[in-house]
Amino acid sequence: MPVQKQTRAGQRTRFKAFVAIGDYDGHIGLGVKCSKEVATAIRGAIILAKLSVIPVRRGYWGNKIGMPHTVPCKVTGKCGSVLVRLVPAPTRYWLSSQLQSPRNCLTWPDSRIATLVLPDRQLLLQLRQATFAAIAATYAYLTPDMWSPTVFTKLSLSGIH
């Protein structure tokens, strides 16, 4: 995506690249790089995306049948003026409030997420970064399935005088 800056001598054009990477098994990364050349911007964005890989926590909607297929709880991500809310959804459900959201948002296969996108301005970079922040927030909540098991021991009262 070309980005231009107005200078006294005219315009300076730079190219911004967005790269989303993942292994389709619960890890995703987002990289953004701006450079004078397209190839340099893409290479830099790939490196930054590999450095920013985060785990994606998946959950269920309703009963725990089959593999996890959605986000575990309602999560919200914000970047600039764009607010993205990811809501758990059933297996055969896909709702998007923006026409290009499935293509522009970061998703993983065989997943169902109801998205609520409230952008003040239609900025693709902020939409992607807000979605990435919402996906990263899935591990910010401590739920009972993440608790470590508690082992209770019987107290011996014979040693107390």
XYZ file of C-alpha atoms in Angstrom:
161
model
C 0.000 0.000 0.000
C 1.655 3.263 -1.035
C 1.984 5.990 1.578
C 2.857 9.511 0.471
C 4.302 12.415 2.408
C 4.219 15.940 1.046
C 7.608 17.712 1.107
C 8.838 21.011 -0.323
C 10.340 19.190 -3.304
C 7.145 17.240 -4.039
C 5.915 13.936 -2.723
C 7.856 11.156 -1.096
C 6.328 7.744 -1.745
C 6.925 4.820 0.600
C 5.351 1.384 0.611
C 3.710 -0.223 3.623
C 3.383 -4.009 3.822
C 1.116 -5.994 6.156
C 1.967 -9.669 6.704
C -0.042 -12.145 8.778
C 1.521 -15.544 9.371
C 0.339 -18.627 11.218
C 0.705 -22.373 11.443
C -3.042 -23.202 11.376
C -2.569 -24.806 14.787
C -3.053 -22.004 17.281
C -0.251 -19.516 16.512
C -0.496 -16.255 14.602
C 1.753 -13.246 13.997
C 1.276 -9.811 12.443
C 4.024 -7.667 10.937
C 3.897 -4.151 9.496
C 6.832 -2.476 7.747
C 7.214 0.691 5.697
C 10.072 1.125 3.213
C 11.085 2.858 -0.007
C 10.909 -0.413 -1.948
C 8.133 -3.003 -1.992
C 10.427 -6.026 -1.612
C 12.216 -4.513 1.387
C 8.893 -3.704 3.040
C 7.630 -7.267 2.529
C 10.836 -8.834 3.851
C 10.791 -6.591 6.919
C 7.100 -7.306 7.568
C 7.746 -11.069 7.374
C 10.567 -10.769 9.920
C 8.404 -8.663 12.262
C 5.483 -11.096 11.880
C 7.731 -14.021 12.841
C 8.953 -12.095 15.887
C 5.418 -11.269 17.052
C 3.921 -14.770 16.995
C 1.388 -15.292 19.785
C -0.649 -18.326 20.853
C -4.342 -18.321 20.019
C -6.596 -19.740 22.695
C -9.590 -21.561 21.308
C -12.751 -22.605 23.048
C -16.264 -23.909 22.602
C -19.701 -22.446 22.162
C -22.235 -24.397 24.198
C -21.210 -28.021 24.745
C -17.649 -29.284 24.524
C -18.222 -31.470 21.477
C -15.430 -32.000 18.967
C -12.389 -29.801 18.619
C -12.313 -26.204 19.925
C -13.711 -24.017 17.170
C -14.133 -20.447 18.451
C -12.780 -17.952 20.970
C -13.291 -19.014 24.610
C -15.032 -15.797 25.697
C -15.954 -12.346 24.470
C -12.770 -10.375 23.831
C -12.221 -6.849 22.588
C -9.285 -5.315 20.756
C -8.732 -1.652 20.046
C -6.295 0.166 17.812
C -6.754 3.845 17.171
C -10.426 4.475 16.439
C -11.254 0.879 15.509
C -12.858 -1.414 18.058
C -13.121 -5.145 17.289
C -15.110 -7.510 19.486
C -14.851 -11.252 18.997
C -17.796 -13.250 20.325
C -18.002 -17.067 20.611
C -20.267 -18.549 17.979
C -21.646 -21.984 17.012
C -19.876 -24.229 14.545
C -21.825 -23.294 11.404
C -22.085 -19.574 12.074
C -20.187 -16.692 10.532
C -21.267 -13.112 10.976
C -19.311 -10.162 9.807
C -20.442 -6.576 10.097
C -18.015 -5.377 7.463
C -18.081 -6.587 3.877
C -14.355 -7.286 3.582
C -13.846 -8.372 7.188
C -13.277 -12.118 6.540
C -10.515 -11.214 4.087
C -9.007 -8.442 6.177
C -9.275 -9.974 9.638
C -6.927 -12.596 10.963
C -8.679 -15.938 11.092
C -7.743 -19.583 11.346
C -9.422 -22.419 9.421
C -12.393 -24.358 10.808
C -13.136 -21.539 13.229
C -16.321 -19.635 13.793
C -16.238 -16.189 15.344
C -18.944 -13.572 15.380
C -17.216 -10.241 14.870
C -18.532 -6.849 15.767
C -16.438 -4.155 14.103
C -17.122 -0.532 14.994
C -14.661 1.538 12.946
C -14.805 5.296 13.064
C -12.703 5.341 9.872
C -12.187 2.458 7.481
C -8.501 1.887 8.086
C -7.244 -1.555 7.176
C -4.103 -1.439 9.288
C -5.984 -0.493 12.434
C -8.625 -3.150 11.739
C -5.946 -5.828 11.457
C -4.078 -4.625 14.529
C -7.292 -4.419 16.584
C -8.183 -7.989 15.549
C -4.673 -9.124 16.469
C -5.029 -7.405 19.870
C -8.381 -9.138 20.436
C -6.896 -12.536 19.577
C -3.957 -11.823 21.917
C -6.440 -10.960 24.683
C -7.809 -14.509 24.695
C -4.981 -15.521 27.045
C -5.508 -12.468 29.262
C -8.492 -14.109 30.995
C -7.931 -16.776 33.632
C -10.754 -19.284 33.415
C -11.336 -22.401 35.564
C -9.920 -24.717 32.893
C -6.549 -22.973 33.304
C -6.395 -23.403 37.100
C -3.783 -25.748 38.422
C -5.248 -28.641 40.417
C -5.287 -28.107 44.164
C -4.141 -31.004 46.329
C -5.591 -30.950 49.824
C -3.706 -32.716 52.595
C -5.117 -33.917 55.883
C -3.791 -31.934 58.798
C -2.344 -33.883 61.689
C -3.402 -32.432 65.015
C -1.089 -34.679 67.041
C 1.865 -32.314 66.726
C -0.032 -29.306 68.141
C 0.169 -28.816 71.943
